[in-house]
Amino acid sequence: MGWTLAFAAVAILFVLVSGANDGATLIGLGLRFPRFPGWAAATILVVVLFTVPYLLGVTVARTFTERLAGLGTSGGAAAFLVGVVIAVAVVAALTGRGLPTSLTLAVIGGIGGAGLGAGLPVSWTDLGTVLAIGACAPMAGLVLGYLLGAVSRRVPSYRRMSRLVSGTHLLAYTAQCVAYALNDGQKMIAVVSVAVGVSRGGLGGVGPIEVPPAWMAALVALFLAGALTSLIRVGGRLGRGLVITRPLHIVTAEAAATGAVLGSSALGSPVSMTQSITAGVVGSAASEGMRRVRWQGVVNVGTAWLVTLPSSMALGCLGGLALRLM
């Protein structure tokens, strides 16, 4: 009973934190576009987040539970719990110091480190592949943002241009939500699925990913609640510490992030949507000139990303060692 409650509490906290970090970023970027209603941004995200796993599968969620470490063996669920707790703690600590970072990257490091410390077999090849793809995704977002920004400025202006840009934003935002639900958002499915498995079968190995509609609806509701609680704080600062954000930056960043994340999804590798969005915004602004970018903000974000993986992996390893000694 104690482990069931612990997993349930961690799952609820994790989904709320994901909403506060990822959901607020997605909705906040959409709201930076003029005359785009908040209810529309939230509704699109919620509907897509609920339906995509049933329509397109949960391949990325399985990466968290099957490809990083041997979590299907005895002690796998406990190591998974430790890795997730460490990830949330690392992100909270860095965010508290004004260095917002990637929860996805922290989870990958936390689970890998916890598995290593607990004596579980770690798939270094798969872990290295996931990290390599995760590192390439922001770079792809940066390049795509730059190219799309350069191309979009060559489109001749005409009387109905604002209507065209608004329609493009709606399509890009929806596609971005699909990419998130197909990739980065599936870390929540993995965490909640493990919690449901422990409640049914007790503490042991991590079982297959399950997505019952009832708990999927609860997951989406918690995610939205987390997003709304931090929307003003996270969404309001989005892009302002990095570039002077314009409607053009928003549309190109959405399209660039979508392309980078969907490409990673095809490989079954989890990547950070917030990293890809940030890179897309910087790339779009840089296409207008390097002075458009506030490079000190970029350096701060990059520093947080570099610190996240080794710190979460090291702390996860210590947590896994503690499990072995219990």
Short mmCIF file of C-alpha atoms in Angstrom, two decimals:
data_model
loop_
_atom_site.label_atom_id
_atom_site.label_comp_id
_atom_site.label_asym_id
_atom_site.label_seq_id
_atom_site.Cartn_x
_atom_site.Cartn_y
_atom_site.Cartn_z
CA MET A 1 0.00 0.00 0.00
CA GLY A 2 2.84 2.35 0.85
CA TRP A 3 4.54 1.87 -2.52
CA THR A 4 1.24 2.33 -4.35
CA LEU A 5 0.68 5.68 -2.64
CA ALA A 6 4.28 6.73 -3.30
CA PHE A 7 4.00 5.96 -7.02
CA ALA A 8 0.61 7.67 -7.25
CA ALA A 9 1.94 10.81 -5.54
CA VAL A 10 5.01 10.94 -7.79
CA ALA A 11 2.89 10.40 -10.91
CA ILE A 12 0.53 13.24 -9.96
CA LEU A 13 3.43 15.56 -9.16
CA PHE A 14 5.21 14.64 -12.38
CA VAL A 15 2.20 15.38 -14.57
CA LEU A 16 1.61 18.70 -12.80
CA VAL A 17 5.28 19.68 -13.26
CA SER A 18 5.13 18.63 -16.92
CA GLY A 19 2.09 20.83 -17.38
CA ALA A 20 3.77 23.75 -15.63
CA ASN A 21 6.91 23.34 -17.72
CA ASP A 22 5.78 22.02 -21.12
CA GLY A 23 2.10 22.93 -21.22
CA ALA A 24 2.68 26.53 -20.20
CA THR A 25 5.40 26.83 -22.85
CA LEU A 26 3.19 25.45 -25.63
CA ILE A 27 0.13 27.53 -24.73
CA GLY A 28 2.25 30.58 -23.91
CA LEU A 29 3.93 30.54 -27.31
CA GLY A 30 0.54 30.32 -28.98
CA LEU A 31 -0.76 33.26 -26.99
CA ARG A 32 2.16 35.42 -28.06
CA PHE A 33 0.51 35.49 -31.47
CA PRO A 34 -1.94 38.42 -31.79
CA ARG A 35 -5.65 37.65 -31.46
CA PHE A 36 -5.17 33.93 -30.75
CA PRO A 37 -7.63 33.11 -27.92
CA GLY A 38 -6.37 31.26 -24.88
CA TRP A 39 -9.34 28.88 -24.81
CA ALA A 40 -8.52 27.77 -28.36
CA ALA A 41 -4.85 27.13 -27.52
CA ALA A 42 -5.76 25.10 -24.42
CA THR A 43 -8.54 23.14 -26.15
CA ILE A 44 -6.36 22.13 -29.10
CA LEU A 45 -3.59 20.95 -26.79
CA VAL A 46 -5.94 18.96 -24.53
CA VAL A 47 -7.77 17.23 -27.38
CA VAL A 48 -4.55 16.33 -29.18
CA LEU A 49 -2.84 15.12 -26.00
CA PHE A 50 -5.73 12.75 -25.27
CA THR A 51 -6.28 11.33 -28.76
CA VAL A 52 -2.80 10.99 -30.29
CA PRO A 53 -1.59 8.03 -28.15
CA TYR A 54 -4.60 5.98 -29.29
CA LEU A 55 -4.26 7.00 -32.93
CA LEU A 56 -0.49 6.94 -33.39
CA GLY A 57 0.81 4.74 -30.57
CA VAL A 58 3.08 5.03 -27.53
CA THR A 59 6.46 4.09 -28.97
CA VAL A 60 8.30 6.89 -27.20
CA ALA A 61 6.69 5.99 -23.85
CA ARG A 62 8.08 2.48 -24.27
CA THR A 63 11.55 3.95 -24.76
CA PHE A 64 11.46 5.29 -21.20
CA THR A 65 10.43 1.91 -19.74
CA GLU A 66 12.19 -0.55 -22.03
CA ARG A 67 15.23 0.91 -23.78
CA LEU A 68 17.17 2.83 -21.11
CA ALA A 69 17.70 0.09 -18.50
CA GLY A 70 16.46 -3.40 -17.62
CA LEU A 71 13.44 -2.12 -15.73
CA GLY A 72 11.42 -5.26 -16.44
CA THR A 73 13.47 -7.19 -13.89
CA SER A 74 13.00 -7.26 -10.12
CA GLY A 75 13.57 -3.82 -8.63
CA GLY A 76 12.92 -2.09 -11.93
CA ALA A 77 9.85 -0.18 -10.75
CA ALA A 78 11.65 1.15 -7.68
CA ALA A 79 14.62 2.29 -9.81
CA PHE A 80 12.21 3.99 -12.20
CA LEU A 81 10.58 5.83 -9.29
CA VAL A 82 13.96 7.02 -8.01
CA GLY A 83 14.96 8.24 -11.47
CA VAL A 84 11.76 10.25 -11.89
CA VAL A 85 12.01 11.81 -8.42
CA ILE A 86 15.63 12.81 -9.09
CA ALA A 87 14.63 14.35 -12.43
CA VAL A 88 11.93 16.51 -10.85
CA ALA A 89 14.33 17.60 -8.08
CA VAL A 90 17.07 18.58 -10.56
CA VAL A 91 14.67 20.58 -12.72
CA ALA A 92 13.21 22.31 -9.66
CA ALA A 93 16.67 23.22 -8.36
CA LEU A 94 17.85 24.65 -11.67
CA THR A 95 14.61 26.50 -12.30
CA GLY A 96 14.83 27.99 -8.82
CA ARG A 97 18.21 29.44 -9.80
CA GLY A 98 16.72 31.05 -12.89
CA LEU A 99 17.96 28.32 -15.25
CA PRO A 100 14.89 26.61 -16.77
CA THR A 101 15.85 23.27 -18.28
CA SER A 102 14.54 20.11 -19.92
CA LEU A 103 12.51 17.71 -17.78
CA THR A 104 12.82 15.07 -20.51
CA LEU A 105 16.61 15.21 -20.42
CA ALA A 106 16.54 14.96 -16.63
CA VAL A 107 14.25 11.91 -16.75
CA ILE A 108 16.53 10.12 -19.23
CA GLY A 109 19.55 10.80 -17.01
CA GLY A 110 17.71 9.97 -13.79
CA ILE A 111 16.39 6.61 -15.02
CA GLY A 112 19.70 5.62 -16.59
CA GLY A 113 21.63 6.57 -13.44
CA ALA A 114 19.16 4.86 -11.09
CA GLY A 115 19.29 1.68 -13.16
CA LEU A 116 23.08 1.70 -13.06
CA GLY A 117 23.20 2.31 -9.31
CA ALA A 118 20.60 -0.37 -8.62
CA GLY A 119 22.64 -2.96 -10.53
CA LEU A 120 20.19 -3.29 -13.41
CA PRO A 121 21.47 -3.85 -16.94
CA VAL A 122 21.81 -0.50 -18.68
CA SER A 123 21.56 -0.41 -22.47
CA TRP A 124 24.43 1.96 -23.17
CA THR A 125 23.92 1.73 -26.93
CA ASP A 126 20.25 2.72 -26.72
CA LEU A 127 20.97 5.33 -24.06
CA GLY A 128 23.71 6.86 -26.20
CA THR A 129 21.45 6.83 -29.25
CA VAL A 130 18.63 8.55 -27.36
CA LEU A 131 20.98 11.22 -26.02
CA ALA A 132 22.55 11.79 -29.44
CA ILE A 133 19.15 12.28 -31.06
CA GLY A 134 18.09 14.47 -28.15
CA ALA A 135 21.14 16.67 -28.73
CA CYS A 136 20.51 16.87 -32.47
CA ALA A 137 16.84 17.90 -32.14
CA PRO A 138 17.51 21.44 -30.81
CA MET A 139 20.18 21.89 -33.47
CA ALA A 140 17.67 20.83 -36.11
CA GLY A 141 15.16 23.26 -34.64
CA LEU A 142 17.76 26.03 -34.76
CA VAL A 143 18.63 25.38 -38.42
CA LEU A 144 14.99 24.95 -39.47
CA GLY A 145 14.04 28.14 -37.63
CA TYR A 146 16.79 30.05 -39.42
CA LEU A 147 15.87 28.67 -42.85
CA LEU A 148 12.13 29.14 -42.41
CA GLY A 149 12.68 32.66 -41.11
CA ALA A 150 14.84 33.54 -44.11
CA VAL A 151 12.35 32.04 -46.59
CA SER A 152 9.27 33.62 -44.99
CA ARG A 153 10.70 37.13 -45.37
CA ARG A 154 10.95 36.60 -49.11
CA VAL A 155 7.21 35.98 -49.45
CA PRO A 156 5.69 39.09 -51.08
CA SER A 157 3.23 41.01 -48.92
CA TYR A 158 -0.36 41.60 -49.98
CA ARG A 159 -3.63 42.80 -48.49
CA ARG A 160 -4.71 39.51 -46.91
CA MET A 161 -1.28 38.57 -45.62
CA SER A 162 -2.32 38.86 -41.96
CA ARG A 163 -5.14 36.37 -42.53
CA LEU A 164 -2.72 33.95 -44.21
CA VAL A 165 -0.23 34.23 -41.34
CA SER A 166 -3.02 33.64 -38.79
CA GLY A 167 -4.12 30.50 -40.62
CA THR A 168 -0.53 29.29 -40.84
CA HIS A 169 -0.12 29.86 -37.11
CA LEU A 170 -3.20 27.74 -36.35
CA LEU A 171 -1.86 24.88 -38.47
CA ALA A 172 1.65 25.17 -37.03
CA TYR A 173 0.38 25.29 -33.44
CA THR A 174 -1.83 22.23 -33.96
CA ALA A 175 1.03 20.32 -35.59
CA GLN A 176 3.28 21.30 -32.70
CA CYS A 177 0.77 19.88 -30.21
CA VAL A 178 0.63 16.64 -32.21
CA ALA A 179 4.42 16.41 -32.15
CA TYR A 180 4.42 16.95 -28.39
CA ALA A 181 1.76 14.29 -27.77
CA LEU A 182 3.60 11.85 -30.02
CA ASN A 183 6.98 12.41 -28.37
CA ASP A 184 7.80 14.56 -25.35
CA GLY A 185 4.37 14.23 -23.77
CA GLN A 186 4.69 10.46 -23.61
CA LYS A 187 7.05 10.65 -20.66
CA MET A 188 3.90 11.31 -18.60
CA ILE A 189 2.25 8.19 -20.04
CA ALA A 190 5.30 6.14 -19.02
CA VAL A 191 5.29 7.46 -15.44
CA VAL A 192 1.55 7.05 -14.91
CA SER A 193 1.56 3.60 -16.54
CA VAL A 194 4.23 2.39 -14.12
CA ALA A 195 2.20 3.78 -11.20
CA VAL A 196 -0.92 1.95 -12.43
CA GLY A 197 1.09 -1.26 -12.83
CA VAL A 198 2.37 -1.06 -9.25
CA SER A 199 -1.15 -0.49 -7.92
CA ARG A 200 -2.34 -3.63 -9.71
CA GLY A 201 0.58 -6.02 -9.35
CA GLY A 202 2.74 -4.63 -6.57
CA LEU A 203 6.38 -3.59 -6.60
CA GLY A 204 8.57 -5.51 -9.02
CA GLY A 205 9.50 -5.09 -12.64
CA VAL A 206 8.03 -2.48 -14.98
CA GLY A 207 5.29 -3.97 -17.15
CA PRO A 208 3.97 -2.98 -20.60
CA ILE A 209 2.63 0.50 -21.27
CA GLU A 210 -1.13 0.79 -20.84
CA VAL A 211 -3.30 3.81 -21.66
CA PRO A 212 -6.81 3.26 -20.22
CA PRO A 213 -9.07 6.18 -21.20
CA ALA A 214 -10.07 6.94 -17.59
CA TRP A 215 -6.54 7.66 -16.35
CA MET A 216 -5.62 9.28 -19.65
CA ALA A 217 -8.42 11.78 -19.04
CA ALA A 218 -7.12 12.35 -15.50
CA LEU A 219 -3.59 12.82 -16.87
CA VAL A 220 -4.76 15.46 -19.35
CA ALA A 221 -6.77 17.29 -16.65
CA LEU A 222 -3.76 17.42 -14.31
CA PHE A 223 -1.51 18.53 -17.17
CA LEU A 224 -3.85 21.40 -18.01
CA ALA A 225 -4.08 22.40 -14.34
CA GLY A 226 -0.29 22.54 -14.11
CA ALA A 227 -0.10 24.58 -17.31
CA LEU A 228 -2.64 27.13 -16.14
CA THR A 229 -0.95 27.63 -12.77
CA SER A 230 2.31 28.76 -14.38
CA LEU A 231 1.07 30.16 -17.69
CA ILE A 232 1.69 33.79 -16.77
CA ARG A 233 5.17 33.10 -15.36
CA VAL A 234 6.45 30.70 -18.04
CA GLY A 235 4.47 31.84 -21.06
CA GLY A 236 5.05 35.50 -20.37
CA ARG A 237 8.81 35.22 -20.36
CA LEU A 238 8.98 32.84 -23.34
CA GLY A 239 11.39 34.19 -25.88
CA ARG A 240 11.84 37.55 -24.14
CA GLY A 241 15.07 36.52 -22.47
CA LEU A 242 16.41 35.22 -25.77
CA VAL A 243 15.07 37.37 -28.61
CA ILE A 244 12.59 40.12 -29.38
CA THR A 245 9.70 37.82 -30.34
CA ARG A 246 7.48 38.77 -33.29
CA PRO A 247 4.54 36.89 -34.89
CA LEU A 248 6.94 35.74 -37.61
CA HIS A 249 9.27 34.26 -34.98
CA ILE A 250 6.37 32.41 -33.36
CA VAL A 251 5.10 30.73 -36.54
CA THR A 252 8.56 29.72 -37.75
CA ALA A 253 9.54 28.47 -34.27
CA GLU A 254 6.40 26.33 -34.09
CA ALA A 255 7.06 24.85 -37.53
CA ALA A 256 10.76 24.28 -36.80
CA ALA A 257 10.11 22.60 -33.45
CA THR A 258 7.43 20.41 -35.01
CA GLY A 259 9.80 19.22 -37.74
CA ALA A 260 12.60 18.44 -35.30
CA VAL A 261 10.39 16.56 -32.82
CA LEU A 262 8.45 14.58 -35.43
CA GLY A 263 11.73 13.46 -36.97
CA SER A 264 12.85 12.16 -33.56
CA SER A 265 9.49 10.46 -33.03
CA ALA A 266 10.03 8.42 -36.19
CA LEU A 267 13.14 7.01 -34.48
CA GLY A 268 11.27 6.33 -31.22
CA SER A 269 13.53 8.71 -29.33
CA PRO A 270 12.22 11.16 -26.71
CA VAL A 271 13.34 14.75 -27.17
CA SER A 272 12.48 17.97 -25.40
CA MET A 273 9.82 20.07 -27.08
CA THR A 274 10.78 23.10 -24.99
CA GLN A 275 14.39 22.81 -26.17
CA SER A 276 13.27 22.56 -29.79
CA ILE A 277 10.92 25.54 -29.42
CA THR A 278 13.64 27.65 -27.83
CA ALA A 279 16.08 26.72 -30.60
CA GLY A 280 13.46 27.49 -33.25
CA VAL A 281 12.80 30.95 -31.77
CA VAL A 282 16.53 31.72 -31.69
CA GLY A 283 17.05 30.46 -35.24
CA SER A 284 14.13 32.49 -36.59
CA ALA A 285 15.35 35.68 -34.92
CA ALA A 286 18.96 35.06 -35.98
CA SER A 287 17.81 34.94 -39.62
CA GLU A 288 17.13 38.68 -39.25
CA GLY A 289 20.59 39.33 -37.85
CA MET A 290 22.63 38.11 -34.91
CA ARG A 291 21.87 41.30 -32.97
CA ARG A 292 18.24 40.19 -32.74
CA VAL A 293 19.31 37.47 -30.28
CA ARG A 294 20.04 38.16 -26.63
CA TRP A 295 23.01 35.86 -26.38
CA GLN A 296 23.37 36.03 -22.60
CA GLY A 297 19.95 34.41 -22.29
CA VAL A 298 20.96 31.72 -24.78
CA VAL A 299 24.12 31.01 -22.77
CA ASN A 300 22.10 30.68 -19.55
CA VAL A 301 19.70 28.20 -21.13
CA GLY A 302 22.54 26.23 -22.71
CA THR A 303 24.35 26.04 -19.38
CA ALA A 304 21.27 24.61 -17.71
CA TRP A 305 20.94 21.96 -20.42
CA LEU A 306 24.60 20.94 -20.05
CA VAL A 307 24.27 20.61 -16.27
CA THR A 308 21.00 18.66 -16.34
CA LEU A 309 22.15 15.32 -17.72
CA PRO A 310 25.29 14.68 -15.62
CA SER A 311 23.66 15.92 -12.41
CA SER A 312 20.50 13.84 -12.86
CA MET A 313 22.50 10.76 -13.84
CA ALA A 314 24.91 11.11 -10.92
CA LEU A 315 22.14 11.66 -8.37
CA GLY A 316 20.11 8.84 -9.93
CA CYS A 317 23.09 6.52 -9.54
CA LEU A 318 23.36 7.43 -5.85
CA GLY A 319 19.64 6.80 -5.43
CA GLY A 320 19.97 3.43 -7.14
CA LEU A 321 22.86 2.51 -4.85
CA ALA A 322 20.70 3.40 -1.87
CA LEU A 323 18.04 0.97 -3.18
CA ARG A 324 20.60 -1.83 -3.31
CA LEU A 325 21.58 -1.21 0.30
CA MET A 326 17.99 -1.23 1.57
#
